[in-house]
Amino acid sequence: MLVQHPRVDMVSFTGSTETGQSLARKAAMIPLQLELGGKDAAIVLSDADLEATASDIVSGAFAYSGQRCTAVKRVLAVDASSAQGAVRMTEAAVAKGARLVLGGTREGNLVAPTLIDHVTPDMDIAWVEPFAPVLPIIRVRNAEEAVRLANRSEYGLQAAIFSRDVDVAMHVGLALDVGTVQINGTTALVFNMRPLDLETVR
C-alpha cells in the first residue's frame, strides 16, 4: 500500500531480493532505493599479512553475529528456519567435499560460528547469503580468478582486498563490481569504516 500511495514520494527498502523485486514492480514511477543483501568477498593475495588479515576477516564475518548485509559473510540468535538453513547449507557443502574447520552446529535457534574450507563454486554456500556466522573459504589460483568469482555474485555491496602492495590492491579493486572496496580492512558498516593507512600496505 505504501509504495502505491499517491502521497509517497520515495521508498527506501532493505531486505530480501524477492521483496525488493516485488516493490520495484509496484512502485512504478516513484524513486526506489533498494539494499537487498550481500555476499561480500574478502580477497587475500599471496603477499598479505596473514595474521592481520585473519583478524580482520574474523571480525568482518562474525561481528554483529553475522547479521549484517556487509559482513564478510559468535553465536547467532536467528529464527528456527534460518538457523536450520545455515546448518543445512554447511552440511551440503561438506557432503560435496568441503572441510568443516569450526562450528557447523546449532542449539535451538543459536548457530555456532562456522568456518568451511575448500568450498567450490558449485556449492550453494559459495553464493547464498545465510545471514548467519558461516564463512566459506574458496581457494583460487590467482587474483584474476578471485575477481571473476567475486563478480559472479548477484550482490555487489562491498569487498575487501588484503595485500602489502597498494598498487596491486587498487588494480584488483577497480575490477570488482561492488559499491565499496576496503583495502587491508574488513567490509564494514559506514560508521565502522576507517581510512586507508598507506604505511600498512607498503
GROMACS .gro file of C-alpha atoms in nm:
model
  202
    1MET     CA    1   0.000   0.000   0.000
    2LEU     CA    2   0.276   0.246   0.090
    3VAL     CA    3   0.463   0.218  -0.240
    4GLN     CA    4   0.141   0.272  -0.434
    5HIS     CA    5   0.006   0.562  -0.228
    6PRO     CA    6  -0.003   0.891  -0.427
    7ARG     CA    7   0.144   1.092  -0.136
    8VAL     CA    8   0.459   0.877  -0.109
    9ASP     CA    9   0.745   1.049  -0.294
   10MET     CA   10   1.021   0.792  -0.243
   11VAL     CA   11   1.074   0.445  -0.097
   12SER     CA   12   1.391   0.311   0.063
   13PHE     CA   13   1.386  -0.061   0.141
   14THR     CA   14   1.635  -0.302   0.300
   15GLY     CA   15   1.553  -0.671   0.282
   16SER     CA   16   1.535  -0.973   0.056
   17THR     CA   17   1.586  -0.972  -0.321
   18GLU     CA   18   1.239  -1.119  -0.377
   19THR     CA   19   1.065  -0.848  -0.174
   20GLY     CA   20   1.273  -0.578  -0.342
   21GLN     CA   21   1.173  -0.704  -0.686
   22SER     CA   22   0.809  -0.705  -0.582
   23LEU     CA   23   0.835  -0.345  -0.455
   24ALA     CA   24   1.007  -0.237  -0.776
   25ARG     CA   25   0.714  -0.368  -0.981
   26LYS     CA   26   0.461  -0.192  -0.759
   27ALA     CA   27   0.644   0.138  -0.708
   28ALA     CA   28   0.602   0.229  -1.075
   29MET     CA   29   0.710   0.592  -1.118
   30ILE     CA   30   0.842   0.691  -0.774
   31PRO     CA   31   1.214   0.676  -0.686
   32LEU     CA   32   1.306   0.350  -0.516
   33GLN     CA   33   1.628   0.279  -0.328
   34LEU     CA   34   1.694  -0.089  -0.259
   35GLU     CA   35   1.956  -0.261  -0.043
   36LEU     CA   36   1.900  -0.631  -0.099
   37GLY     CA   37   2.162  -0.829   0.090
   38GLY     CA   38   2.522  -0.916   0.025
   39LYS     CA   39   2.778  -1.189  -0.018
   40ASP     CA   40   3.086  -0.973   0.031
   41ALA     CA   41   3.415  -1.126  -0.078
   42ALA     CA   42   3.745  -1.093   0.106
   43ILE     CA   43   4.030  -1.142  -0.141
   44VAL     CA   44   4.356  -1.247   0.023
   45LEU     CA   45   4.651  -1.200  -0.212
   46SER     CA   46   4.966  -1.407  -0.172
   47ASP     CA   47   5.166  -1.125  -0.013
   48ALA     CA   48   4.906  -1.038   0.252
   49ASP     CA   49   4.995  -1.009   0.621
   50LEU     CA   50   4.813  -1.327   0.719
   51GLU     CA   51   4.788  -1.258   1.092
   52ALA     CA   52   4.632  -0.914   1.042
   53THR     CA   53   4.419  -1.044   0.755
   54ALA     CA   54   4.280  -1.333   0.959
   55SER     CA   55   4.193  -1.096   1.242
   56ASP     CA   56   4.010  -0.857   1.009
   57ILE     CA   57   3.823  -1.134   0.830
   58VAL     CA   58   3.706  -1.293   1.154
   59SER     CA   59   3.584  -0.952   1.269
   60GLY     CA   60   3.414  -0.887   0.937
   61ALA     CA   61   3.248  -1.227   0.922
   62PHE     CA   62   3.130  -1.265   1.278
   63ALA     CA   63   3.072  -0.908   1.404
   64TYR     CA   64   2.705  -0.843   1.474
   65SER     CA   65   2.670  -1.224   1.480
   66GLY     CA   66   2.687  -1.227   1.101
   67GLN     CA   67   2.356  -1.040   1.083
   68ARG     CA   68   2.455  -0.751   0.859
   69CYS     CA   69   2.448  -0.725   0.484
   70THR     CA   70   2.808  -0.605   0.470
   71ALA     CA   71   2.951  -0.900   0.664
   72VAL     CA   72   3.236  -1.093   0.500
   73LYS     CA   73   2.954  -1.341   0.544
   74ARG     CA   74   2.999  -1.586   1.782
   75VAL     CA   75   2.681  -1.742   1.843
   76LEU     CA   76   2.388  -1.621   1.642
   77ALA     CA   77   2.030  -1.578   1.754
   78VAL     CA   78   1.805  -1.634   1.449
   79ASP     CA   79   1.466  -1.792   1.384
   80ALA     CA   80   1.443  -2.170   1.357
   81SER     CA   81   1.413  -2.185   0.978
   82SER     CA   82   1.713  -1.952   0.927
   83ALA     CA   83   1.924  -2.146   1.175
   84GLN     CA   84   1.826  -2.474   1.014
   85GLY     CA   85   1.900  -2.335   0.666
   86ALA     CA   86   2.250  -2.219   0.764
   87VAL     CA   87   2.335  -2.561   0.908
   88ARG     CA   88   2.187  -2.740   0.606
   89MET     CA   89   2.400  -2.533   0.366
   90THR     CA   90   2.707  -2.619   0.572
   91GLU     CA   91   2.622  -2.990   0.573
   92ALA     CA   92   2.555  -2.987   0.197
   93ALA     CA   93   2.894  -2.827   0.132
   94VAL     CA   94   3.070  -3.086   0.349
   95ALA     CA   95   2.884  -3.364   0.167
   96LYS     CA   96   3.026  -3.227  -0.161
   97GLY     CA   97   3.384  -3.226  -0.030
   98ALA     CA   98   3.430  -2.905   0.169
   99ARG     CA   99   3.608  -2.936   0.504
  100LEU     CA  100   3.441  -2.816   0.822
  101VAL     CA  101   3.708  -2.632   1.024
  102LEU     CA  102   3.491  -2.491   1.301
  103GLY     CA  103   3.127  -2.494   1.409
  104GLY     CA  104   2.856  -2.629   1.183
  105THR     CA  105   2.619  -2.684   1.473
  106ARG     CA  106   2.322  -2.516   1.629
  107GLU     CA  107   2.143  -2.534   1.959
  108GLY     CA  108   1.782  -2.428   1.916
  109ASN     CA  109   1.799  -2.101   1.724
  110LEU     CA  110   2.167  -2.039   1.803
  111VAL     CA  111   2.417  -2.113   1.526
  112ALA     CA  112   2.782  -2.158   1.624
  113PRO     CA  113   3.045  -1.957   1.433
  114THR     CA  114   3.125  -2.175   1.134
  115LEU     CA  115   3.429  -2.186   0.906
  116ILE     CA  116   3.427  -2.410   0.596
  117ASP     CA  117   3.739  -2.462   0.383
  118HIS     CA  118   3.776  -2.600   0.029
  119VAL     CA  119   3.439  -2.462  -0.081
  120THR     CA  120   3.390  -2.479  -0.459
  121PRO     CA  121   3.172  -2.266  -0.690
  122ASP     CA  122   2.919  -2.549  -0.735
  123MET     CA  123   2.818  -2.530  -0.366
  124ASP     CA  124   2.524  -2.314  -0.255
  125ILE     CA  125   2.725  -2.176   0.037
  126ALA     CA  126   2.950  -2.002  -0.218
  127TRP     CA  127   2.661  -1.786  -0.342
  128VAL     CA  128   2.365  -1.789  -0.100
  129GLU     CA  129   2.365  -1.540   0.188
  130PRO     CA  130   2.296  -1.744   0.504
  131PHE     CA  131   2.265  -1.431   0.722
  132ALA     CA  132   2.445  -1.629   0.987
  133PRO     CA  133   2.805  -1.657   1.112
  134VAL     CA  134   2.901  -1.902   0.836
  135LEU     CA  135   3.220  -1.821   0.644
  136PRO     CA  136   3.322  -2.025   0.336
  137ILE     CA  137   3.678  -2.023   0.201
  138ILE     CA  138   3.715  -2.069  -0.175
  139ARG     CA  139   4.072  -2.136  -0.283
  140VAL     CA  140   4.177  -1.965  -0.607
  141ARG     CA  141   4.488  -1.977  -0.827
  142ASN     CA  142   4.536  -1.602  -0.873
  143ALA     CA  143   4.382  -1.256  -0.837
  144GLU     CA  144   4.209  -1.283  -1.175
  145GLU     CA  145   4.019  -1.593  -1.066
  146ALA     CA  146   3.931  -1.423  -0.736
  147VAL     CA  147   3.787  -1.123  -0.922
  148ARG     CA  148   3.592  -1.346  -1.160
  149LEU     CA  149   3.433  -1.540  -0.874
  150ALA     CA  150   3.367  -1.227  -0.668
  151ASN     CA  151   3.188  -1.068  -0.964
  152ARG     CA  152   2.971  -1.375  -1.026
  153SER     CA  153   2.768  -1.298  -0.715
  154GLU     CA  154   2.427  -1.138  -0.762
  155TYR     CA  155   2.520  -0.899  -0.481
  156GLY     CA  156   2.759  -0.607  -0.508
  157LEU     CA  157   2.778  -0.424  -0.178
  158GLN     CA  158   3.138  -0.441  -0.064
  159ALA     CA  159   3.460  -0.638  -0.099
  160ALA     CA  160   3.790  -0.645   0.087
  161ILE     CA  161   4.137  -0.692  -0.055
  162PHE     CA  162   4.438  -0.786   0.154
  163SER     CA  163   4.786  -0.716   0.012
  164ARG     CA  164   5.109  -0.541   0.107
  165ASP     CA  165   5.119  -0.384  -0.242
  166VAL     CA  166   4.871  -0.095  -0.257
  167ASP     CA  167   4.906  -0.061  -0.635
  168VAL     CA  168   4.811  -0.426  -0.691
  169ALA     CA  169   4.525  -0.394  -0.442
  170MET     CA  170   4.394  -0.084  -0.620
  171HIS     CA  171   4.416  -0.260  -0.957
  172VAL     CA  172   4.218  -0.558  -0.822
  173GLY     CA  173   3.968  -0.327  -0.655
  174LEU     CA  174   3.894  -0.144  -0.980
  175ALA     CA  175   3.800  -0.475  -1.142
  176LEU     CA  176   3.537  -0.559  -0.878
  177ASP     CA  177   3.168  -0.489  -0.943
  178VAL     CA  178   3.089  -0.364  -0.592
  179GLY     CA  179   2.993  -0.037  -0.431
  180THR     CA  180   3.282  -0.014  -0.184
  181VAL     CA  181   3.625  -0.179  -0.166
  182GLN     CA  182   3.820  -0.196   0.159
  183ILE     CA  183   4.198  -0.239   0.139
  184ASN     CA  184   4.361  -0.421   0.429
  185GLY     CA  185   4.047  -0.383   0.634
  186THR     CA  186   3.725  -0.573   0.667
  187THR     CA  187   3.399  -0.491   0.497
  188ALA     CA  188   3.213  -0.267   0.735
  189LEU     CA  189   2.914  -0.055   0.816
  190VAL     CA  190   2.971   0.311   0.735
  191PHE     CA  191   3.030   0.414   1.096
  192ASN     CA  192   3.297   0.144   1.134
  193MET     CA  193   3.498   0.234   0.825
  194ARG     CA  194   3.850   0.352   0.884
  195PRO     CA  195   4.074   0.548   0.645
  196LEU     CA  196   4.336   0.358   0.446
  197ASP     CA  197   4.670   0.359   0.626
  198LEU     CA  198   4.918   0.358   0.338
  199GLU     CA  199   5.201   0.261   0.572
  200THR     CA  200   5.039  -0.078   0.640
  201VAL     CA  201   5.039  -0.169   0.270
  202ARG     CA  202   5.393  -0.066   0.180
   0.00000   0.00000   0.00000
